[in-house]
CSV table of C-alpha atoms in Angstrom, one decimal:
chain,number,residue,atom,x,y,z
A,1,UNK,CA,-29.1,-148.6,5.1
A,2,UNK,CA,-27.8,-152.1,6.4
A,3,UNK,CA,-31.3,-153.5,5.8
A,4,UNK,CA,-31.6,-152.6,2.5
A,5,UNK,CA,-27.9,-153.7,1.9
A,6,UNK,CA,-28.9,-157.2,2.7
A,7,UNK,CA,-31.8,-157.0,0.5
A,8,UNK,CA,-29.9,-156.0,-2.2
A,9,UNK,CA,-27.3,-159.2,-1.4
A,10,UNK,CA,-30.5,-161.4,-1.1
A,11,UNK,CA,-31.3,-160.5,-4.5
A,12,UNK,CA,-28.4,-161.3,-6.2
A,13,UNK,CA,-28.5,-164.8,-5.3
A,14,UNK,CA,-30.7,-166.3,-7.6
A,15,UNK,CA,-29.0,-164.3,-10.6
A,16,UNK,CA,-25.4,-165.9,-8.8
A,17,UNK,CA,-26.9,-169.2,-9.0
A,18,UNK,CA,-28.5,-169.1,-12.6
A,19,UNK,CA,-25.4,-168.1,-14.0
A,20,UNK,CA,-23.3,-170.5,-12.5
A,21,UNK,CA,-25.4,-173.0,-14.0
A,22,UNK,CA,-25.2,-171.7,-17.4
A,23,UNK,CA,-21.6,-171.5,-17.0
A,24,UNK,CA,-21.2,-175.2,-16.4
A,25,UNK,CA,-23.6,-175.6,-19.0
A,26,UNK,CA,-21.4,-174.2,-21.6
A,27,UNK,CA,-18.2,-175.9,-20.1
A,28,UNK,CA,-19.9,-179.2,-20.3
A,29,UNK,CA,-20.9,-178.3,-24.3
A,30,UNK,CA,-17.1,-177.4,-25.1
A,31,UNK,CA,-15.6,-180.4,-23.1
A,32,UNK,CA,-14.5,-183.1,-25.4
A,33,UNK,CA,-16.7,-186.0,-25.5
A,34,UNK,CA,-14.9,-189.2,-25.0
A,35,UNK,CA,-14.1,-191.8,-27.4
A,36,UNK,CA,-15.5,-195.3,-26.4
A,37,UNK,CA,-13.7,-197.9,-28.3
A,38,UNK,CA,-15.4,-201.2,-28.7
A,39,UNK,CA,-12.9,-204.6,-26.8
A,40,UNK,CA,-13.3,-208.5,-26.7
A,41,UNK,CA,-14.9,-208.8,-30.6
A,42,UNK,CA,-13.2,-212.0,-30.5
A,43,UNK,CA,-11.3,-213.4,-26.7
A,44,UNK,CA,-8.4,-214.8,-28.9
A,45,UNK,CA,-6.1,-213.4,-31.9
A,46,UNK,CA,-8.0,-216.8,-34.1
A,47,UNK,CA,-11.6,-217.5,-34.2
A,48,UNK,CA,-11.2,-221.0,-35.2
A,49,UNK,CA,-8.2,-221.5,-37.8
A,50,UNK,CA,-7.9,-217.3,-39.2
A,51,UNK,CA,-7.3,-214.4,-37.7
A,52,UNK,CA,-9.8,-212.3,-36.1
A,53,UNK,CA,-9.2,-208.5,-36.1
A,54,UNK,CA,-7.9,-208.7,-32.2
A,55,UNK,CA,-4.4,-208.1,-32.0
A,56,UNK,CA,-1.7,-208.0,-29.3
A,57,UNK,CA,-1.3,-205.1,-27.3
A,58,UNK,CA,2.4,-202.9,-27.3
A,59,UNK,CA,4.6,-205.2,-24.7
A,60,UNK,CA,2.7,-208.7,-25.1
A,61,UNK,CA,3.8,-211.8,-26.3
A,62,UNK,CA,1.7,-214.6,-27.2
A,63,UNK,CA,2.8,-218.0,-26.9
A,64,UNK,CA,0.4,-220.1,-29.2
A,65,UNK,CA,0.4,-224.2,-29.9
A,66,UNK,CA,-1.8,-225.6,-32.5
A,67,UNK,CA,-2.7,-228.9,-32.7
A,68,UNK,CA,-5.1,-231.0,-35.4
A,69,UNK,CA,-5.3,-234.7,-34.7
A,70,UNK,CA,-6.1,-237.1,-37.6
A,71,UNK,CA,-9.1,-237.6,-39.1
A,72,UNK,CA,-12.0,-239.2,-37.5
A,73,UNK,CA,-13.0,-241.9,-40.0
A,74,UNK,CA,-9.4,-243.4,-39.9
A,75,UNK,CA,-11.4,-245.8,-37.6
A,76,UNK,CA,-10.5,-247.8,-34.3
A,77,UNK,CA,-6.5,-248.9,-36.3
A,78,UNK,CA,-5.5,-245.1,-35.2
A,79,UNK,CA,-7.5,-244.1,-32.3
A,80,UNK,CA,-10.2,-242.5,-34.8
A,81,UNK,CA,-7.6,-239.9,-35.6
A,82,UNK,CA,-5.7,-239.7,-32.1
A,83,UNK,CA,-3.0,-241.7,-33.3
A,84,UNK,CA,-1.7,-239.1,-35.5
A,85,UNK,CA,-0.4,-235.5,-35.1
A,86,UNK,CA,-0.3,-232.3,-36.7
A,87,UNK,CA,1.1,-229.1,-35.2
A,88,UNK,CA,1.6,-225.5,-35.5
A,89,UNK,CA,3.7,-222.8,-32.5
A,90,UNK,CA,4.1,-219.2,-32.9
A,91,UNK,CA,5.3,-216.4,-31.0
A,92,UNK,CA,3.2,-213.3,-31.8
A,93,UNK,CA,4.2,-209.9,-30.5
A,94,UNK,CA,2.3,-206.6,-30.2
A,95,UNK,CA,5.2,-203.7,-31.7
A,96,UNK,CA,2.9,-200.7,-31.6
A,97,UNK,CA,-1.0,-199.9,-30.6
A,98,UNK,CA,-1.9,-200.7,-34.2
A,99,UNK,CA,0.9,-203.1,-35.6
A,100,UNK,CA,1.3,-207.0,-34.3
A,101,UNK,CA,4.0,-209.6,-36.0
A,102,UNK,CA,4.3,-213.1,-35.5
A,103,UNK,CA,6.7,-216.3,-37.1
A,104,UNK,CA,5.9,-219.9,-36.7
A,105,UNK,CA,6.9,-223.5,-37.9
A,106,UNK,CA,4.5,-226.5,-38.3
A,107,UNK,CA,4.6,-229.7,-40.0
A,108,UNK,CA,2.0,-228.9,-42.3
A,109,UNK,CA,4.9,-229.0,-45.3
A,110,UNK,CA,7.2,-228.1,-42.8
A,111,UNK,CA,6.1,-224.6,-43.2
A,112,UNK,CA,8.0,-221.8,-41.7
A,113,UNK,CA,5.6,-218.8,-41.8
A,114,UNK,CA,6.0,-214.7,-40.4
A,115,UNK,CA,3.1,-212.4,-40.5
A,116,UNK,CA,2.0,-208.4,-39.4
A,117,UNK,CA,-1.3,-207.3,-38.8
A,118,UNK,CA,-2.6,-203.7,-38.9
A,119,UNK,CA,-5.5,-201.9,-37.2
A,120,UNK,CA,-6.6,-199.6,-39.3
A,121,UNK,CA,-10.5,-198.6,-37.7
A,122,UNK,CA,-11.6,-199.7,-34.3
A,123,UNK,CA,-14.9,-199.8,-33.8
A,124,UNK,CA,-16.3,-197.2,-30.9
A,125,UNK,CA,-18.9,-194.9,-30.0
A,126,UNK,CA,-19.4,-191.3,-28.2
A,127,UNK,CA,-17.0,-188.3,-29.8
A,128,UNK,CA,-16.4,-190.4,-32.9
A,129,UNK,CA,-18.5,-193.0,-34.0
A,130,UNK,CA,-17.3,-196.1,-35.9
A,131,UNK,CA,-19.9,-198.9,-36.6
A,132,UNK,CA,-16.8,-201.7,-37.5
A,133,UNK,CA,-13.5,-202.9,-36.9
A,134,UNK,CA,-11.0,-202.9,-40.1
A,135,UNK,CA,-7.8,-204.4,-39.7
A,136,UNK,CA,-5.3,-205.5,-42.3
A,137,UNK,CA,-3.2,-208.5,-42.3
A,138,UNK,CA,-0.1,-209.9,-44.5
A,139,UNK,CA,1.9,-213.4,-44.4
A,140,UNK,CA,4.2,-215.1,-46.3
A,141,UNK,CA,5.2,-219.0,-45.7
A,142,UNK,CA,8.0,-221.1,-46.8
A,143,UNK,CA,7.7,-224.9,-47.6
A,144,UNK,CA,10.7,-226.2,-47.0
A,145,UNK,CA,10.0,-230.2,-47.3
A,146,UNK,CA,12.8,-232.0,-49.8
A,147,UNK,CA,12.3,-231.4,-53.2
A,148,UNK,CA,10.6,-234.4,-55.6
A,149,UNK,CA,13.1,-234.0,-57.9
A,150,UNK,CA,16.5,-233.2,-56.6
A,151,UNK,CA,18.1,-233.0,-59.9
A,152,UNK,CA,16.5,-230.9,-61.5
A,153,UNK,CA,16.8,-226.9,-61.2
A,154,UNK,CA,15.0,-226.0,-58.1
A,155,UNK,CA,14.6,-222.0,-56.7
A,156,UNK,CA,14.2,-220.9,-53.5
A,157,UNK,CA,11.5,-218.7,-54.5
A,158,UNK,CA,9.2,-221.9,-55.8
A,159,UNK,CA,8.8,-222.6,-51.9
A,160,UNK,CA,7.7,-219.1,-51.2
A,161,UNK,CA,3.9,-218.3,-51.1
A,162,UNK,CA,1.7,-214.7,-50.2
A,163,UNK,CA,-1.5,-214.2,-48.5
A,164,UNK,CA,-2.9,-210.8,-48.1
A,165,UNK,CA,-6.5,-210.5,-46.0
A,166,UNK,CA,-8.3,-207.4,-45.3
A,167,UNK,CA,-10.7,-208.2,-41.9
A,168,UNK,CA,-13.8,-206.5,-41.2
A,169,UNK,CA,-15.8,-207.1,-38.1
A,170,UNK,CA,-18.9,-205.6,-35.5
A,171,UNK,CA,-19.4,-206.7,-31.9
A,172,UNK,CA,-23.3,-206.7,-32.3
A,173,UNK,CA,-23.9,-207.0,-29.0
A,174,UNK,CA,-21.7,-208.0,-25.7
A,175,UNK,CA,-22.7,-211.7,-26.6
A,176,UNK,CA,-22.9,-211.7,-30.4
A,177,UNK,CA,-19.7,-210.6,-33.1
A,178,UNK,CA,-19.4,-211.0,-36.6
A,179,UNK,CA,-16.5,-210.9,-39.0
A,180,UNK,CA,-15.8,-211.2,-42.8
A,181,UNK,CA,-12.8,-211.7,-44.6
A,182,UNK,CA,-11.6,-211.4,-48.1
A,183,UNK,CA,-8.5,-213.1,-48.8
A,184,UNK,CA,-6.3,-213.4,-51.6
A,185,UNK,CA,-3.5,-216.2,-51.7
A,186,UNK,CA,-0.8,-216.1,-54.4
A,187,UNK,CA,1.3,-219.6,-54.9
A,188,UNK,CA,4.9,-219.1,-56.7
A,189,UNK,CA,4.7,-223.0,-57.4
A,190,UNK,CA,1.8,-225.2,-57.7
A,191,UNK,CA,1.6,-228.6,-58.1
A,192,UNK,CA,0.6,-229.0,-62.2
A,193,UNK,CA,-0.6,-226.7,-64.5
A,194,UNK,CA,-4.5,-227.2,-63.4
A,195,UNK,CA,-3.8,-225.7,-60.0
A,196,UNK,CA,-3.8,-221.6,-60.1
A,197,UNK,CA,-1.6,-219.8,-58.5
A,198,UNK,CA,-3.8,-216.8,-57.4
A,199,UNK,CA,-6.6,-217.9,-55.0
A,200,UNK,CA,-9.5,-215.9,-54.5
A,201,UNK,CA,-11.8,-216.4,-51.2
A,202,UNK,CA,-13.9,-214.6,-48.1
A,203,UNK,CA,-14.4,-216.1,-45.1
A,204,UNK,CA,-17.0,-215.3,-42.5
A,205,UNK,CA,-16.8,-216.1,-38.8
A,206,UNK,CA,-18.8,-215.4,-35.4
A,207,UNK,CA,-18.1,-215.9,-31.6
A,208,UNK,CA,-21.7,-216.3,-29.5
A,209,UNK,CA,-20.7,-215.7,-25.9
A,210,UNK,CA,-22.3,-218.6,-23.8
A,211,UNK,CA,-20.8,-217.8,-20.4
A,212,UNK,CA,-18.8,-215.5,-19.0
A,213,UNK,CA,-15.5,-217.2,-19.9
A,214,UNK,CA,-16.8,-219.4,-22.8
A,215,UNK,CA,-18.2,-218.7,-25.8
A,216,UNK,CA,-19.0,-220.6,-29.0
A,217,UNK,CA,-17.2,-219.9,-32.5
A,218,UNK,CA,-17.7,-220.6,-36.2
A,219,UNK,CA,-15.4,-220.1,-39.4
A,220,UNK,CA,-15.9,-221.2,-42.8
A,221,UNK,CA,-14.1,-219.8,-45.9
A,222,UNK,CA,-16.0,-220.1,-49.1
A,223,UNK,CA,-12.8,-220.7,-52.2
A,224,UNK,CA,-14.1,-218.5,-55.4
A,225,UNK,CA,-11.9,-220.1,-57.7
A,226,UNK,CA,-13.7,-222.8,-59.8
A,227,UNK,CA,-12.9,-225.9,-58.3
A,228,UNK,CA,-13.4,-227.9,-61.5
A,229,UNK,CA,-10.0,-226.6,-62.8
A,230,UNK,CA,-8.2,-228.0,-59.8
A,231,UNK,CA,-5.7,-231.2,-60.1
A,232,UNK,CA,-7.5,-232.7,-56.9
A,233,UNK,CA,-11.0,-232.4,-55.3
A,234,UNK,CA,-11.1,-229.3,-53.0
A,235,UNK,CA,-12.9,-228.1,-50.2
A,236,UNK,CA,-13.9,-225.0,-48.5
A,237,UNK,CA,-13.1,-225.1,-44.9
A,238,UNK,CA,-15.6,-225.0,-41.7
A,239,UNK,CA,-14.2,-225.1,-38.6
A,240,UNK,CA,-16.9,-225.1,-35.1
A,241,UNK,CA,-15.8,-224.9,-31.7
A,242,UNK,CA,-15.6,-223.4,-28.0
A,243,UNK,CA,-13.3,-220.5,-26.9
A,244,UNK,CA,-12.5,-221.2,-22.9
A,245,UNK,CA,-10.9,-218.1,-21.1
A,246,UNK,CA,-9.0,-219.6,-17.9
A,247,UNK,CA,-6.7,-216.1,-16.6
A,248,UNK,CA,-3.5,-215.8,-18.9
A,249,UNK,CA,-5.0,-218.9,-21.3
A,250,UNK,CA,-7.4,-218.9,-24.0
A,251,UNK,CA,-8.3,-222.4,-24.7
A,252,UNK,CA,-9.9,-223.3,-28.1
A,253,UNK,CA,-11.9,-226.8,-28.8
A,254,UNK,CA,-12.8,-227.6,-32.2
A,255,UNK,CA,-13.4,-229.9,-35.0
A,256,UNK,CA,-12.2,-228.8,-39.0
A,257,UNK,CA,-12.2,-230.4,-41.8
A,258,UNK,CA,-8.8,-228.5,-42.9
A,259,UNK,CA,-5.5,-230.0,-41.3
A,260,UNK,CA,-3.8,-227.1,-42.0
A,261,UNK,CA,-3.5,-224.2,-39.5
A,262,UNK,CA,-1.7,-220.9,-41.4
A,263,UNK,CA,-4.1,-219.3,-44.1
A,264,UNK,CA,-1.9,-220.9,-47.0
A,265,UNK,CA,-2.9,-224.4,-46.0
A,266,UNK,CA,-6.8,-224.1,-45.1
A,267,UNK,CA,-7.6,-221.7,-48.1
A,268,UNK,CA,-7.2,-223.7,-51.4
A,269,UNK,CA,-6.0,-227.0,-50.1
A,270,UNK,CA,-8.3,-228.4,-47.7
A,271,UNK,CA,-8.5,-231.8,-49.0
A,272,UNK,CA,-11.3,-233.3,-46.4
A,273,UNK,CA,-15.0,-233.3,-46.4
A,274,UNK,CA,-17.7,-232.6,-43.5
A,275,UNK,CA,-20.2,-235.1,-45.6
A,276,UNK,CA,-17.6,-238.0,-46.0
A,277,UNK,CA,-16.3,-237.9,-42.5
A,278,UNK,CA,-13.3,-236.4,-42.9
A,279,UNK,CA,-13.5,-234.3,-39.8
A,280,UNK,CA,-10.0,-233.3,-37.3
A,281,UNK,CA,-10.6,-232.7,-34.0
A,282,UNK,CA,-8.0,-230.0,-32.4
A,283,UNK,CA,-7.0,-227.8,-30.1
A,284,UNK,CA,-5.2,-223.8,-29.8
A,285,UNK,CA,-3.6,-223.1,-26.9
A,286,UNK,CA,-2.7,-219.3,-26.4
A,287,UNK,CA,-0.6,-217.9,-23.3
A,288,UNK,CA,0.3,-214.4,-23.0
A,289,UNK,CA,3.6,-212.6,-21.2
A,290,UNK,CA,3.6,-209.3,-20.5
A,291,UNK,CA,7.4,-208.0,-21.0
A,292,UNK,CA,6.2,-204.1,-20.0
A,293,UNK,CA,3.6,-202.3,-18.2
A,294,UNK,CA,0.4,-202.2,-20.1
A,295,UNK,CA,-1.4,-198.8,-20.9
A,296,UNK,CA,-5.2,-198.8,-21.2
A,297,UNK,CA,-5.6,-200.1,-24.9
């Protein structure tokens, strides 16, 4: 009896075994799949002068200076541009995991500007798979140099204008991103009746990663409004540069032909031109404080 007892119990060990496996198999078929969210389309909230879709998470704040020297064919008289200042801060601050705000002031029209952008998609792979990035992003600025004509009937609202952007972007690869942007800028006063007050445009901009902290970026906006109709020449904005990662800083080098730094400015009244010269080198300088513990994004 006891040997065929352990017969019987040598027998059953394979069948133990083969169902344990199956069982394990059909946990690992019910177990939710995670979701892998794509990070680092862009290293900075700007690729060059706009937005990218990377925003700031809950908690952070983000200290930003912008600065666009003169232009480079102003000759040796001022420094080939060095001799003359423009300049942009803003304090940008994630609220929630999809929702980021941010004010500033520059002198570009001594323009006092607020913003919020929205993630809507993120891009990401495994359990749900979502080939871009989609975020949405509002602004309005407020122009508050001295009126030209003090004695006539001037309204607040006539320093007020709108931009509204919808941002669309892919990381390719971990070296290669891509992003497009339509934008739409409304103006409540222009300066004569030539100029519109609705502008139309998309931009496109890329970030090649050359190193493991830098990588190389380029923006240009193409204006779909027809230019002819405009009071004074107009041009579409490029802006090429470096992105440097150095801990807590991202460090931007570049040269633009727009002196302008909030999407008001460089979409619709970028007065320079690549071709003649009118090139500004400049700078953004991003620091960021985190004022609570940080979740994984």
């Amino acid at each position: 009896m006891s040997r065929l007892s352990l017969a019987l119990v040598l027998s059953m060990i394979p069948f133990s075994i083969f169902a344990q496996d199956d069982l394990m198999d059909l946990l690992n078929k019910n177990a939710p799949a995670e979701i892998n969210f794509t990070t680092a389309t862009f290293k900075s909230t700007r690729i060059m002068n706009g937005h990218s879709i990377e925003r700031m998470h809950p908690g952070q704040l983000d200290f930003r200076i912008s600065h666009r020297f003169g232009r480079l064919n102003s000759g040796a008289y001022e420094l080939w541009g060095l001799d003359q200042a423009n300049i942009h801060f803003s304090l940008e601050y994630g609220i929630l995991k999809w929702l980021m705000i941010g004010v500033g002031r520059g002198t570009y029209e001594k323009t006092y500007d607020g913003f919020a952008k929205f993630t809507i998609l993120r891009q990401s792979t495994g359990a749900k798979e979502m080939p871009v990035s989609l975020s949405a992003f509002s602004s309005v600025a407020i122009n508050s140099l001295k009126w030209t004509d003090p004695e006539r009937t001037n309204y607040f609202s006539s320093r007020l204008s709108y931009v509204a952007q919808v941002l669309v972007a892919r990381k390719f690869s971990p070296s290669l991103s891509f992003q497009l942007t339509p934008s739409y800028v409304h103006r409540n006063m222009v300066s004569t009746e030539l100029d519109p007050n609705d502008l139309f445009a998309i931009g496109a901009g890329g970030r090649m990663k050359l190193s493991k902290r830098v990588s190389f970026n380029a923006e240009y906006y193409l204006l779909l409004n027809p230019k002819e109709y405009m009071s004074q020449q107009i041009y579409n904005p490029l802006s090429v540069g470096v992105d440097i990662e150095t801990g807590g800083h991202v460090f931007q080098i570049l040269f633009t032909n727009s002196v302008a730094m909030i999407e008001k400015g460089f979409i619709g009244e970028t007065t320079g031109s690549w071709s003649k010269g009118d090139i500004h080198l400049g700078f953004n300088i991003s620091r960021v404080f985190n004022l609570k513990k940080q979740k994984k994004p």
